[in-house]
Tab-separated table of C-alpha atoms in Angstrom:
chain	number	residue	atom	x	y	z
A	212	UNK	CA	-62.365	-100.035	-25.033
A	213	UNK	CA	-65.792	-101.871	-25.335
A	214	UNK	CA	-68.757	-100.115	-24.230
A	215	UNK	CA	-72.327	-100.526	-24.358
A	216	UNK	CA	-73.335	-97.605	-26.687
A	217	UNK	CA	-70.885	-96.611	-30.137
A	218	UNK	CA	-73.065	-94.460	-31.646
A	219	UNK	CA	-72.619	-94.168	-35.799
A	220	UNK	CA	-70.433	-91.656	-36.826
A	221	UNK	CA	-73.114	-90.018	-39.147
A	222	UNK	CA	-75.007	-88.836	-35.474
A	223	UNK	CA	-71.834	-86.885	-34.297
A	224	UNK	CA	-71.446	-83.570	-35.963
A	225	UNK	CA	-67.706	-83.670	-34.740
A	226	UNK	CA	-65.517	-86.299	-32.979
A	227	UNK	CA	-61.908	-86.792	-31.959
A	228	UNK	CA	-59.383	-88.007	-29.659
A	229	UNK	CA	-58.343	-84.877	-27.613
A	230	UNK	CA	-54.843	-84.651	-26.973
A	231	UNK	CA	-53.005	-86.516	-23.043
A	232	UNK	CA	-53.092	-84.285	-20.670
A	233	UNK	CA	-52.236	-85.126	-17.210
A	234	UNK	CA	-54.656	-87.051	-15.359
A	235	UNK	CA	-56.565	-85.201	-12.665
A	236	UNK	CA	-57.188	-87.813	-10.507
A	237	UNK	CA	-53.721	-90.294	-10.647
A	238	UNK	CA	-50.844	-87.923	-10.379
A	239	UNK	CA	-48.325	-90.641	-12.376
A	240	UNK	CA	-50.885	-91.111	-15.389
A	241	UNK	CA	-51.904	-89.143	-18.317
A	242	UNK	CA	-55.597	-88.911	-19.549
A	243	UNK	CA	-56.865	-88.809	-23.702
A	244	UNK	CA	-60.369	-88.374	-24.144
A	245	UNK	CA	-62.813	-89.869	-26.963
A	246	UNK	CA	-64.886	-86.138	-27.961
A	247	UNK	CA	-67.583	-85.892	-29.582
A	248	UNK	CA	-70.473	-83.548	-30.677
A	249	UNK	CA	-74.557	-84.424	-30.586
A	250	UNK	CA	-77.383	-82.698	-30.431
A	251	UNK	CA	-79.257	-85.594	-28.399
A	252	UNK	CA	-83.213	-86.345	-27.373
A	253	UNK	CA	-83.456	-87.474	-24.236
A	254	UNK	CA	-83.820	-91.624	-24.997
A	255	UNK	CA	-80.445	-90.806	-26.758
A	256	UNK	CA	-79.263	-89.160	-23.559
A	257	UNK	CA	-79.999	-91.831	-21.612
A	258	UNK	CA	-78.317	-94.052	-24.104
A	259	UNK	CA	-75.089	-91.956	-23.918
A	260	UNK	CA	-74.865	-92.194	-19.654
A	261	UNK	CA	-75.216	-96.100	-20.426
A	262	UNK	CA	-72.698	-96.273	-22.619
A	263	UNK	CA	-70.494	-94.578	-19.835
A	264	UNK	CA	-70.378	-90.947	-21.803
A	265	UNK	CA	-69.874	-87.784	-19.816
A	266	UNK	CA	-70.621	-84.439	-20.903
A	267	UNK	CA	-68.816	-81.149	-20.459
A	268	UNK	CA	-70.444	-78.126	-22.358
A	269	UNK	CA	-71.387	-78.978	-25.738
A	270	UNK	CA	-69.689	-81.855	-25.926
A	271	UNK	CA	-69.919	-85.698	-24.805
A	272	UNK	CA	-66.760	-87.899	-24.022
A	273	UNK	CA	-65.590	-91.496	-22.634
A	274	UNK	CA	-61.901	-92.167	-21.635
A	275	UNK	CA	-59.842	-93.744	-24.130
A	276	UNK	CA	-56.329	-93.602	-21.909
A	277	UNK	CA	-54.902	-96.833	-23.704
A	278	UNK	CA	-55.064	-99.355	-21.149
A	279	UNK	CA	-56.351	-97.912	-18.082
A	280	UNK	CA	-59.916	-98.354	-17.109
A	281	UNK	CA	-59.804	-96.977	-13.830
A	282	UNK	CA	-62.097	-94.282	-14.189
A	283	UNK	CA	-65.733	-96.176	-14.108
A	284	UNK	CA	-68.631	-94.525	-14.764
A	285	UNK	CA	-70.942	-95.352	-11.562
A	286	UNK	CA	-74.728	-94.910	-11.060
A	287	UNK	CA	-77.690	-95.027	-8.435
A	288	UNK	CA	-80.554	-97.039	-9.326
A	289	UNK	CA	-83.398	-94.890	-7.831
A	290	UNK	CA	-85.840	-97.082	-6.265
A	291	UNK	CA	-83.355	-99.337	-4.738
A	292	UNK	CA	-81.699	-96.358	-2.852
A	293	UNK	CA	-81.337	-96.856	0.839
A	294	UNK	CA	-79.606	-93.989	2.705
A	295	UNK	CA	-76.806	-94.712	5.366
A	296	UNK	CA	-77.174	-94.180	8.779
A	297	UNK	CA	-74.970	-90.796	7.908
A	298	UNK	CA	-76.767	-89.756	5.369
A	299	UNK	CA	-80.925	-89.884	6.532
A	300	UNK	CA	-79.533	-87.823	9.594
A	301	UNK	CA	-77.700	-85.461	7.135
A	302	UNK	CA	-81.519	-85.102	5.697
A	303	UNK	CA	-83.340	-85.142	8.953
A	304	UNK	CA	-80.743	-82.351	10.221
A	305	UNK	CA	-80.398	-79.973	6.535
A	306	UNK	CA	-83.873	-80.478	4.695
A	307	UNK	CA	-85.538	-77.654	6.560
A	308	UNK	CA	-82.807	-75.632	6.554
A	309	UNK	CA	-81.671	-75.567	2.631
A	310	UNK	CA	-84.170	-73.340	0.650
A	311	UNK	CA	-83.346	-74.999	-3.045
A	312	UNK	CA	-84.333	-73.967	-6.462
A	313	UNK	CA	-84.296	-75.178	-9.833
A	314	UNK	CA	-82.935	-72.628	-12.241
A	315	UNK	CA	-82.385	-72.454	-15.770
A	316	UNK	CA	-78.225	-72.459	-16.616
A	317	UNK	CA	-77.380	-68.574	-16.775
A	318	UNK	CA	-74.648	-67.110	-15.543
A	319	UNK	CA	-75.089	-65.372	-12.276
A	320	UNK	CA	-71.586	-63.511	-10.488
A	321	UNK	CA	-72.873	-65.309	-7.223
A	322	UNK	CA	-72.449	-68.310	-8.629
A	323	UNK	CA	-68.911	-68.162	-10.659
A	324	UNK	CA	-67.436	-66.582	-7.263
A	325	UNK	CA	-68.586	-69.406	-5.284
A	326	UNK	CA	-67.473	-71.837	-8.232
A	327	UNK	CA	-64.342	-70.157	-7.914
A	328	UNK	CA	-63.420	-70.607	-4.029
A	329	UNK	CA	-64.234	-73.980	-3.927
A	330	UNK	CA	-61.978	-74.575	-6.714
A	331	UNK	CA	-59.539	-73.033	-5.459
A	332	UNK	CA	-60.404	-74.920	-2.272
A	333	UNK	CA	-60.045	-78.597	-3.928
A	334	UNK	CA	-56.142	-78.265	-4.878
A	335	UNK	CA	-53.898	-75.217	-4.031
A	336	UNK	CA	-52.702	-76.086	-7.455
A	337	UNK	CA	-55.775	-75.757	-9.262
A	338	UNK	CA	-56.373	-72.610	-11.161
A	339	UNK	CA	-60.266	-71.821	-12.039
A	340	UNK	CA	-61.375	-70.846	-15.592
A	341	UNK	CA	-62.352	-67.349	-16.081
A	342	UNK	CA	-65.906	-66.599	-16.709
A	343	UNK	CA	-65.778	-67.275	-20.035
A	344	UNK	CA	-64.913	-71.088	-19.690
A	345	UNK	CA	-67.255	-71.323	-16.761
A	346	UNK	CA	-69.979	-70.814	-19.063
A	347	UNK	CA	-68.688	-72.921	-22.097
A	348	UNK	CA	-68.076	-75.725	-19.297
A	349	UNK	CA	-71.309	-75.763	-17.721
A	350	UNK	CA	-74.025	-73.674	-19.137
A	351	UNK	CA	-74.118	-74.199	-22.441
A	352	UNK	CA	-75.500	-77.465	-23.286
A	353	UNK	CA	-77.158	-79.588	-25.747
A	354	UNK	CA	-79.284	-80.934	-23.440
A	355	UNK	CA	-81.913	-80.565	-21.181
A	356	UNK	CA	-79.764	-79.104	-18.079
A	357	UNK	CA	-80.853	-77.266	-14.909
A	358	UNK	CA	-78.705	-75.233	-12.480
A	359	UNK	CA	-79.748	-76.096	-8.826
A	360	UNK	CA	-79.089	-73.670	-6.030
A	361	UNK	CA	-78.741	-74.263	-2.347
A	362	UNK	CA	-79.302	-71.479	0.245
A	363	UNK	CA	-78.957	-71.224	4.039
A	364	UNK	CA	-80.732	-68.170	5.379
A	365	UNK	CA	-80.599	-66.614	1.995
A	366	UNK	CA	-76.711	-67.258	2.187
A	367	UNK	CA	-75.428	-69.303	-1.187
A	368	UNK	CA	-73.646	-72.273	0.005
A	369	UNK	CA	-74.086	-74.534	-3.269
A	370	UNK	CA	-74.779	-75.229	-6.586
A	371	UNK	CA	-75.197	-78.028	-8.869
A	372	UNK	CA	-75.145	-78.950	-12.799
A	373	UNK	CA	-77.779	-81.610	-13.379
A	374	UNK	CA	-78.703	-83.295	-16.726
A	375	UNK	CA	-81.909	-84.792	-17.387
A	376	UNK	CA	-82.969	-87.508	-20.110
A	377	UNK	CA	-86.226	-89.226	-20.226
A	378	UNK	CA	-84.910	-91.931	-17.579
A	379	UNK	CA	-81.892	-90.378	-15.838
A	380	UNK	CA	-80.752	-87.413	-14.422
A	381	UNK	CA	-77.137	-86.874	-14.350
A	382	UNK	CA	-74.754	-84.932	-11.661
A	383	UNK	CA	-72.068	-82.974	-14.225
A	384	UNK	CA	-70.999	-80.616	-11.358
A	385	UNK	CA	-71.113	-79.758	-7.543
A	386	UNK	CA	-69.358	-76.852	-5.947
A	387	UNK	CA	-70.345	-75.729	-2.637
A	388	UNK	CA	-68.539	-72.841	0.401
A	389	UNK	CA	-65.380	-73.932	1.672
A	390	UNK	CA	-66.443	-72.139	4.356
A	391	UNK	CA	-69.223	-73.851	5.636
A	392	UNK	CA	-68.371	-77.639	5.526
A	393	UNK	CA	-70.426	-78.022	8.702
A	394	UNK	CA	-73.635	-78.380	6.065
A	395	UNK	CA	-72.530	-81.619	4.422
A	396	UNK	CA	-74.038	-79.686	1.498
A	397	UNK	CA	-72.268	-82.061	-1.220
A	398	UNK	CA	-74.103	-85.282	0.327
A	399	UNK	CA	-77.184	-82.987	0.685
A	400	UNK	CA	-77.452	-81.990	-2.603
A	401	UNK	CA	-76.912	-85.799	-3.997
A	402	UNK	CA	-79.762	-86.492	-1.946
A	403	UNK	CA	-82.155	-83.558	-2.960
A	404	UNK	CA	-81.498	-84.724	-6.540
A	405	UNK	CA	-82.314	-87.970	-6.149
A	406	UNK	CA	-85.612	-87.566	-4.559
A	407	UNK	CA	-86.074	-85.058	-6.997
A	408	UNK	CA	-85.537	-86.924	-10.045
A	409	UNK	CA	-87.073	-90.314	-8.603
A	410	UNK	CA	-90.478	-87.594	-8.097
A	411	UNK	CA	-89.763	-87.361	-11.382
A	412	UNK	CA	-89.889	-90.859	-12.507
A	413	UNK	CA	-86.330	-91.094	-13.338
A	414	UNK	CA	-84.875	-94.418	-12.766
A	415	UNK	CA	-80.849	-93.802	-12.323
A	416	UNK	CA	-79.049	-90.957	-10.951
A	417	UNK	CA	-75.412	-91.051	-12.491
A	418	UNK	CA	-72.359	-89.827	-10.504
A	419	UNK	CA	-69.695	-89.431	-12.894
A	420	UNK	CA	-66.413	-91.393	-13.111
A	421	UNK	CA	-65.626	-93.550	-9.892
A	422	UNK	CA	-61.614	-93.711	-9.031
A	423	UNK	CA	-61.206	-95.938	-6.215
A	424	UNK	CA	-57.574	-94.852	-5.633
A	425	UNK	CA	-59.059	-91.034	-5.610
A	426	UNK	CA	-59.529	-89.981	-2.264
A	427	UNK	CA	-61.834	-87.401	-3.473
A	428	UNK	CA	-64.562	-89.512	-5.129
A	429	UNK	CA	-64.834	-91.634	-2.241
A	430	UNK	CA	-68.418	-89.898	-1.178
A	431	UNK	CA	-69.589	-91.536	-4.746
A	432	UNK	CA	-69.586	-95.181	-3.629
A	433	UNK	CA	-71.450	-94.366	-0.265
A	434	UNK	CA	-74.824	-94.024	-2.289
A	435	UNK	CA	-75.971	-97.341	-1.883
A	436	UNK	CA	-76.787	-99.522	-3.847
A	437	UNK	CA	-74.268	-98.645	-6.408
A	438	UNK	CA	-73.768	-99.478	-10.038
A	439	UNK	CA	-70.841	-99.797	-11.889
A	440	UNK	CA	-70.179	-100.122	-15.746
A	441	UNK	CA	-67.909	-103.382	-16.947
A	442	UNK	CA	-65.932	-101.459	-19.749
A	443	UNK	CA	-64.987	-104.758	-20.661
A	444	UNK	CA	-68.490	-107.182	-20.586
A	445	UNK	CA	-70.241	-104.092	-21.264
A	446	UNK	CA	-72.687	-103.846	-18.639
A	447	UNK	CA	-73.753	-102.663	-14.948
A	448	UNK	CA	-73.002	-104.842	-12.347
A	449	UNK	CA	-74.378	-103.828	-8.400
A	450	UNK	CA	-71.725	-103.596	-6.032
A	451	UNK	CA	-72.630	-106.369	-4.277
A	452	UNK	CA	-71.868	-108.596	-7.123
A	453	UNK	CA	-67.822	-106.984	-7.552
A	454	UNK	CA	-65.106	-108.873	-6.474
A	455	UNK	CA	-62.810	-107.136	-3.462
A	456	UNK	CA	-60.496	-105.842	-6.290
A	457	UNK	CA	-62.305	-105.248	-9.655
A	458	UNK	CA	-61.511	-107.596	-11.958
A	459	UNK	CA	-61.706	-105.642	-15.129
A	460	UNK	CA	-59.424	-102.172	-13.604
């Protein structure tokens, strides 16, 4: 798998293929990840996202599922951003209403119970971590990574995991009240971040992995104007510029 960024060896303290595991998002495929361990700045950060790296905890990883590419890392060039119709009357209707702050990642009970239910909430057959995990997963990090917290009328309803490098801020995690879908507060909180982090001075906003034949990342590609990442010409291409099936999946 070609990709933009192969960092030397000598910069990981640890890498290795983890071992297939079936894939969350395709039920008939397996997944393999590429792991590896760094203790980045945040040019290298940025670096990482545009070589199509993820992180989870403490440790960064691409795909390397022999032969399928269909998980492609997608991003949001900031100052080209134009909100739907759907989504500026999401902001018009929820900005005065979500009281948000950005917190430093520490465990809070609040927070792992509401983590839990919406996991639970996602598949009947997914089982959340225990505490323990939560915090290896998500708040313990290399990096420079904030915990953002969404609040109706002093109610939590959300929480994000954001990364930030010198150029980019990335979305590692969203989990929001099953309860209370009537707040849109997934699209509200990609929103939030983004005019956060373009305040900032940031210049992409990075979604994750895109899986076009995964219902539940459709929301990613309705941030427009999209980029995705050619694992094979090694580079981001707009959406506007992709054929109607992608040529490289």
């Amino acid at each position: 798998m070609t990709r933009t960024l192969v960092l030397p060896r000598n910069q990981w303290i640890d890498i290795e293929s983890g071992p297939p595991r079936p894939c969350p998002y395709l039920a008939d495929r397996e997944i393999q990840l590429e792991l590896g361990v760094i203790i980045p700045d945040g040019e290298t950060f940025d670096e990482l996202m545009e070589g199509g790296h993820r992180r989870i905890g403490q440790v960064f990883y691409v795909p390397g599922c022999g032969g399928c590419r269909d998980c492609i890392p997608i991003r949001v060039p900031l100052a080209a951003f134009q909100p739907s119709k759907s989504q500026r009357r999401c902001w018009r209707r929820f900005s005065e209403r979500f009281h948000v702050q950005v917190l430093p990642p520490a465990f809070d009970a609040e927070h792992f119970e509401l983590y839990r239910r919406h996991s639970l909430h996602v598949s009947d057959e997914n089982e959340p971590g225990d505490e323990d995990s939560y915090v290896r997963a998500f708040l313990l990090s290399q990096v420079q990574t904030h915990l953002i917290e969404y609040r109706v009328d002093d109610e939590l309803v959300a929480c994000s995991i954001l990364d930030e490098g010198a150029q980019c801020v990335s979305s590692v995690y969203v989990y929001w009240d099953p309860s209370r879908p009537e707040l849109n507060a997934g699209t509200f909180s990609a929103l939030w971040e983004m005019r956060w982090a373009e305040g900032l001075g940031k210049e992409h906003y990075y979604l994750g992995y895109w899986v076009s034949q995964c219902s539940r990342m459709n929301y990613k590609n309705r941030f427009r104007p999209y980029e995705l990442l050619d694992w094979q010409g090694a580079r981001w291409r707009r959406f506007d510029e992709l054929e109607p099936v992608l040529p490289w999946a």
